[in-house]
Short mmCIF file of C-alpha atoms in Angstrom, two decimals:
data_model
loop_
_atom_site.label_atom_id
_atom_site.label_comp_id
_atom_site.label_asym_id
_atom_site.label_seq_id
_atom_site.Cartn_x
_atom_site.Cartn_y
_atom_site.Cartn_z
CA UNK A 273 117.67 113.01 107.50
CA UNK A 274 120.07 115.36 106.23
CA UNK A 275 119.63 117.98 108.52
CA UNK A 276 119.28 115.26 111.47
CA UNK A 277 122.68 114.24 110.53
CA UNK A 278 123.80 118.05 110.56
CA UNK A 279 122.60 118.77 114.05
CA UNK A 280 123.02 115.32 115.92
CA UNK A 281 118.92 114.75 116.11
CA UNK A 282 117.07 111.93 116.35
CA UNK A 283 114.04 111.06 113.79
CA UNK A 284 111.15 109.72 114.84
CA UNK A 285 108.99 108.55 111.93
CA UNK A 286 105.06 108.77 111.94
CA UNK A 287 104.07 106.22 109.50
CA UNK A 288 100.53 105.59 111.02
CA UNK A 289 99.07 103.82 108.14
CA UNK A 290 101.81 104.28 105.97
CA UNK A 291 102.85 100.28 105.72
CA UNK A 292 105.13 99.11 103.05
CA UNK A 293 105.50 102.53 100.97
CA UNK A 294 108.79 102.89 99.88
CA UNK A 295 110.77 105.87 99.13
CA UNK A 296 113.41 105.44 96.72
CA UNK A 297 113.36 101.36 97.32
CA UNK A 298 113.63 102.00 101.10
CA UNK A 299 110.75 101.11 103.25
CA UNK A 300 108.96 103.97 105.03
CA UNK A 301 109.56 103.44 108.61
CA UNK A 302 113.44 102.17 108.30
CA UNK A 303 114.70 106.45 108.12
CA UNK A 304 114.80 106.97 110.95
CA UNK A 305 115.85 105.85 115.24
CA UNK A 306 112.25 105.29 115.81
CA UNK A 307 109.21 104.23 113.53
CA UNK A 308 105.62 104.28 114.32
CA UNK A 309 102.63 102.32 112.65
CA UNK A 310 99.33 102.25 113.58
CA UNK A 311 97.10 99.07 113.34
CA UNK A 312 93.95 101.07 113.90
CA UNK A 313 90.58 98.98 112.10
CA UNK A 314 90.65 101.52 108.75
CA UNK A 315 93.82 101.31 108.44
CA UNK A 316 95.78 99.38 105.91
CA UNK A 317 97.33 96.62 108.24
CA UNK A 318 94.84 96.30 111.18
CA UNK A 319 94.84 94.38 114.62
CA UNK A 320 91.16 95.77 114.84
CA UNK A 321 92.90 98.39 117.72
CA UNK A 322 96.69 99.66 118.30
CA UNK A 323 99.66 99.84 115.98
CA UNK A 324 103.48 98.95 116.96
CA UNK A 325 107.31 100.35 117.42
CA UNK A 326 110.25 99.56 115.24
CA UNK A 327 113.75 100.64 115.99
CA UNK A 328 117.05 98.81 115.37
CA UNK A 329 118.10 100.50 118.91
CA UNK A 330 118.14 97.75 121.57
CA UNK A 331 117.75 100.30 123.96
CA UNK A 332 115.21 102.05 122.72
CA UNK A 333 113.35 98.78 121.96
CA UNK A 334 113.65 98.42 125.82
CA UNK A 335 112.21 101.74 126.57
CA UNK A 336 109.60 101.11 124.38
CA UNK A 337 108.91 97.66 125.02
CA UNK A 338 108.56 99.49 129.26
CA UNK A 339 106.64 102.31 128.71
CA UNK A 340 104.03 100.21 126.40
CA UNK A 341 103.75 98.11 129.80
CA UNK A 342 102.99 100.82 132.78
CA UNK A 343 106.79 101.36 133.10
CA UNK A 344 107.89 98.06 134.15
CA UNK A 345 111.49 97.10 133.30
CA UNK A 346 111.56 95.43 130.28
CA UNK A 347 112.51 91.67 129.46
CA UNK A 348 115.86 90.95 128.85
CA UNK A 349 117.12 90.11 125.90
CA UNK A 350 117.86 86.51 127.01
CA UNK A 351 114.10 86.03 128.36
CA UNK A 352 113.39 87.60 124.40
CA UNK A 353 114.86 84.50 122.71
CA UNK A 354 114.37 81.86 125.32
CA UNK A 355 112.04 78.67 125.91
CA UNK A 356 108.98 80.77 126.96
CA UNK A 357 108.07 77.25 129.00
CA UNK A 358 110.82 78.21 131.34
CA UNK A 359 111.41 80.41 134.25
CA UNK A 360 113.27 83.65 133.60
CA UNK A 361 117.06 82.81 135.09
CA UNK A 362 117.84 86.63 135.27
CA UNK A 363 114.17 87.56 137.17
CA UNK A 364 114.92 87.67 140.47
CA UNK A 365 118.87 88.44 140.30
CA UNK A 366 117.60 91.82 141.79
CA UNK A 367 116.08 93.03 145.15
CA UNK A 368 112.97 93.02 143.21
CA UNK A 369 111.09 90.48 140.79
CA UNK A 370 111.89 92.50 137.54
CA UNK A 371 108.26 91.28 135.84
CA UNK A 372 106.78 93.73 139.38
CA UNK A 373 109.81 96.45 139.06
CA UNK A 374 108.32 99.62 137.41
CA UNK A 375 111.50 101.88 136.51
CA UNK A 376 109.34 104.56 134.30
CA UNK A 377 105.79 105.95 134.41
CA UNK A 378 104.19 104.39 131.23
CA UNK A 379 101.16 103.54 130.04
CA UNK A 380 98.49 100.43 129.10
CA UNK A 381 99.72 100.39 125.57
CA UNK A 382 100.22 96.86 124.60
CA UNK A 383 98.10 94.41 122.03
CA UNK A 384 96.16 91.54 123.23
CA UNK A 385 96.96 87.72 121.69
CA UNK A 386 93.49 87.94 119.55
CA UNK A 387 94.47 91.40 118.16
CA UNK A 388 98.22 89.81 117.91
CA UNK A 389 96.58 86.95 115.74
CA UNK A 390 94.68 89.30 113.81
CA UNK A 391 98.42 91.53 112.72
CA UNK A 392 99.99 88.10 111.83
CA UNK A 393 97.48 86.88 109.91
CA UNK A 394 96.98 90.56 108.05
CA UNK A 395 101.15 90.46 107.68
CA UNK A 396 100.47 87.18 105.83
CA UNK A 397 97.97 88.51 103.10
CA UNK A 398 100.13 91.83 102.92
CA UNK A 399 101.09 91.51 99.05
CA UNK A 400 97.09 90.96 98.05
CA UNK A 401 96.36 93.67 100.67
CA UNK A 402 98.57 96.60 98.85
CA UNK A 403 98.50 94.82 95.30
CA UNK A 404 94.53 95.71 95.81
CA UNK A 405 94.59 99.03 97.21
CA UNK A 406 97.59 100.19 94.56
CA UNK A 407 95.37 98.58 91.19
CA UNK A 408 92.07 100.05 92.72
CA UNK A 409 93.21 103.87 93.24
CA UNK A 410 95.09 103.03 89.89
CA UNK A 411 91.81 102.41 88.42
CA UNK A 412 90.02 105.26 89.97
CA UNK A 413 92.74 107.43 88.63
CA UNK A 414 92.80 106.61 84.92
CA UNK A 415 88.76 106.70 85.45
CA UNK A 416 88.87 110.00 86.44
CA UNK A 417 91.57 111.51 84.34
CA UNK A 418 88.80 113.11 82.21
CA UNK A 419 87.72 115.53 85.32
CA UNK A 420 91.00 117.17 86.23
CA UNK A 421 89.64 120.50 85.12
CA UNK A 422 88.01 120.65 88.33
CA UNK A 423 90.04 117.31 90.61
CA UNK A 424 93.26 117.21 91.34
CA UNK A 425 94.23 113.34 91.74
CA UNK A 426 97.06 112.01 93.69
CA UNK A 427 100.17 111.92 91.85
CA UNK A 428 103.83 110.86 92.93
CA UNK A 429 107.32 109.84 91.48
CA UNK A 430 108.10 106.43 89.67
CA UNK A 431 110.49 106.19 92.63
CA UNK A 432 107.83 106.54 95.94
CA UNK A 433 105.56 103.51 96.25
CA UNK A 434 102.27 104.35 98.07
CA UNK A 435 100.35 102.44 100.17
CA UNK A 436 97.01 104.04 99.39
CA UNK A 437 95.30 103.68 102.80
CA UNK A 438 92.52 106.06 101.32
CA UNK A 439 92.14 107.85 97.84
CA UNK A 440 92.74 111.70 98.00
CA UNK A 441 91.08 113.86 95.67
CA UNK A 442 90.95 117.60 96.20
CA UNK A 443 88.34 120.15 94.40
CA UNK A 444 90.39 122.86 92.39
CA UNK A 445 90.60 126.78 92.79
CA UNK A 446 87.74 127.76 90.23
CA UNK A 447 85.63 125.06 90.38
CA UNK A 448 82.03 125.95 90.44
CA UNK A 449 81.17 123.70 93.53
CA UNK A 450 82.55 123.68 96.55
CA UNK A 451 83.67 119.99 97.91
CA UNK A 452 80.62 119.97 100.20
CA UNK A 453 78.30 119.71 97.55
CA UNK A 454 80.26 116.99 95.93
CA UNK A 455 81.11 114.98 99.55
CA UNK A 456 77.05 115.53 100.00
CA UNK A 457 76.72 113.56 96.35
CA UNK A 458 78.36 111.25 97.02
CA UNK A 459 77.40 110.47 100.66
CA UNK A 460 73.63 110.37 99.62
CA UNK A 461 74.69 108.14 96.85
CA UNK A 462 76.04 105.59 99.77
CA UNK A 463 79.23 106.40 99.08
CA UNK A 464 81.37 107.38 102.66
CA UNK A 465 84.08 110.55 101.91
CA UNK A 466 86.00 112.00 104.72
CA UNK A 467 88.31 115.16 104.51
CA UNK A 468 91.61 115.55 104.85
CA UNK A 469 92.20 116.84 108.37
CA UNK A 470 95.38 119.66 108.88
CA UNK A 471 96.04 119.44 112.60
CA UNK A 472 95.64 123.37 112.50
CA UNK A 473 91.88 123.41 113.08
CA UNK A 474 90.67 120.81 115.28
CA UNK A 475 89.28 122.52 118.65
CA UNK A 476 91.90 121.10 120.99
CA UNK A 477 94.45 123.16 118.72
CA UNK A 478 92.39 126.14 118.62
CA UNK A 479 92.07 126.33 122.15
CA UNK A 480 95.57 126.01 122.68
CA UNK A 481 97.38 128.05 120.35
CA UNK A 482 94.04 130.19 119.03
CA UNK A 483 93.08 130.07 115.14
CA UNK A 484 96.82 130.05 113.28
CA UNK A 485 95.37 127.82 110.41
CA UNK A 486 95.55 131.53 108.43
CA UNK A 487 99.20 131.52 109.00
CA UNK A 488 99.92 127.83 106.93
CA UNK A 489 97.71 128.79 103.90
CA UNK A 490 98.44 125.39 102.20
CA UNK A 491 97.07 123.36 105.07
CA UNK A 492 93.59 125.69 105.33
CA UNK A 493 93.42 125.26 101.65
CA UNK A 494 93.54 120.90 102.15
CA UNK A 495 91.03 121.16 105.02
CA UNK A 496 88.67 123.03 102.37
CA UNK A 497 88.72 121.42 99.42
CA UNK A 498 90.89 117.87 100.25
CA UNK A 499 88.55 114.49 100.96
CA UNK A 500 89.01 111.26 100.32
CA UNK A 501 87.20 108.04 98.88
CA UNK A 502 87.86 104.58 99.82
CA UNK A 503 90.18 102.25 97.78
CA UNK A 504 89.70 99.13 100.52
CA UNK A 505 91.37 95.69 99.06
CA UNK A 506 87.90 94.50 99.40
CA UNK A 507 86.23 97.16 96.96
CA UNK A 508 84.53 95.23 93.95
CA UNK A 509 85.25 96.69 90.85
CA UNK A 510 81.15 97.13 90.42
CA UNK A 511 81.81 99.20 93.85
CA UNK A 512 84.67 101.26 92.07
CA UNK A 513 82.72 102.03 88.95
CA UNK A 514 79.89 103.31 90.99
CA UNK A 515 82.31 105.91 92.81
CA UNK A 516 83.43 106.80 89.06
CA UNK A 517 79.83 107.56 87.93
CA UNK A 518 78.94 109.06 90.65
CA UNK A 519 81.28 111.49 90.56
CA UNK A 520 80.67 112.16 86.81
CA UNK A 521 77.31 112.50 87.72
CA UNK A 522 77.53 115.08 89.72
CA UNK A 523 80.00 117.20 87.21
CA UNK A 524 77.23 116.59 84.42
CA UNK A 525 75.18 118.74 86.67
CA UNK A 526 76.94 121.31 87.54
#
């Protein structure tokens, strides 16, 4: 933000699944011009497909709000707030009826009512839905303090609040496995991992800009040894405990 503020840019915040963490008491998503959530099905707040734009910038809520709808000039702010039972008394104070008046090329971005029903009713439940996911990677961390000679474990500040979409774990420098064998473990064990995915080496990347992951050693060092577990607000705690043995498990063997 600082440097934004320096050179007269505007932020745009990706905050996919990134609902209600806070950084220093302000909510992620609030930085910035423009905010950006996803409400894909694994994420953390889900309307089974799609996510959503915030902005305090009426006129970027219009853009928005127009290129989420194939272009089409958006509603006006007095259709926004008005008896939705009535007709419009701004539509067709121009040559053309504004709800058929494409002004942009956009796209076929916008949320049906059922997945609109489905956000709503998630927004409702959001204080179980993070309580859960915070006390469950909580548990998984204190659970698995005893294997940081070979883990590292998420960590952060008193003053971020995370919103644990997934729990991160990453295998060490030195450790005498590789995360493969442990991700294998686990899978076989019924127990779904996924790894942490740098941009850097997906094949749509390569075959634009070639294979530059060597260049951002940090990121090539996530995609080998980062992976997640789940930390769902549905997990049972029998479910956690068998991620925690399992993993202990598999360092008993090694």
């Amino acid at each position: 933000m600082e440097i934004a503020r320096r050179y007269g840019l505007k932020i745009i915040e990706d905050c996919a699944e990134a609902h209600f963490a806070k950084y220093r008491g302000k909510t992620v998503g609030s930085f910035g011009e423009v905010a950006a959530f996803s409400t894909y099905v694994a994420h953390t707040i889900t309307t089974g497909v799609g996510g959503l734009v915030t902005t305090n910038d009426r006129e970027l809520m219009e853009i928005s709000r127009s290129l989420l709808a194939h272009g089409r000039a958006c509603t006006c702010e007095k259709c926004v707030a008005s008896d939705p039972r009535k007709v419009c008394p701004l539509r067709m104070k121009t040559k053309m009826d504004k709800r058929f008046m494409f002004v942009r090329l956009g796209y076929s971005y916008r949320i049906g009512e059922l997945e609109g029903a489905l956000g709503l009713d998630q927004l409702e439940n959001r204080d179980f839905i993070m309580d859960s996911r915070r006390a469950n990677a909580k548990y998984l961390t204190q659970n698995l303090s005893d294997a940081q000679e070979f883990l590292q474990l998420p960590w952060y500040p008193d003053y971020v609040e995370h919103s644990f979409m997934m729990y991160p774990i990453v295998v060490k420098d030195g450790a005498p496995f590789e995360r493969r064998e442990l991700t294998n473990f686990l899978e076989k064990n019924n127990i779904e991992t996924r790894p942490m995915m740098p941009l850097l080496n997906q094949p749509i990347y390569i075959e634009l800009f070639g294979d530059i992951e060597k260049n951002y050693p940090v990121a090539q060092w996530i995609d080998r040894n980062g992976f997640y577990v789940g930390c769902h607000h549905c997990l049972t705690r029998e479910e956690l405990e068998k991620i925690v043995e399992c993993i202990h498990e598999f360092l008993k063997g090694i």
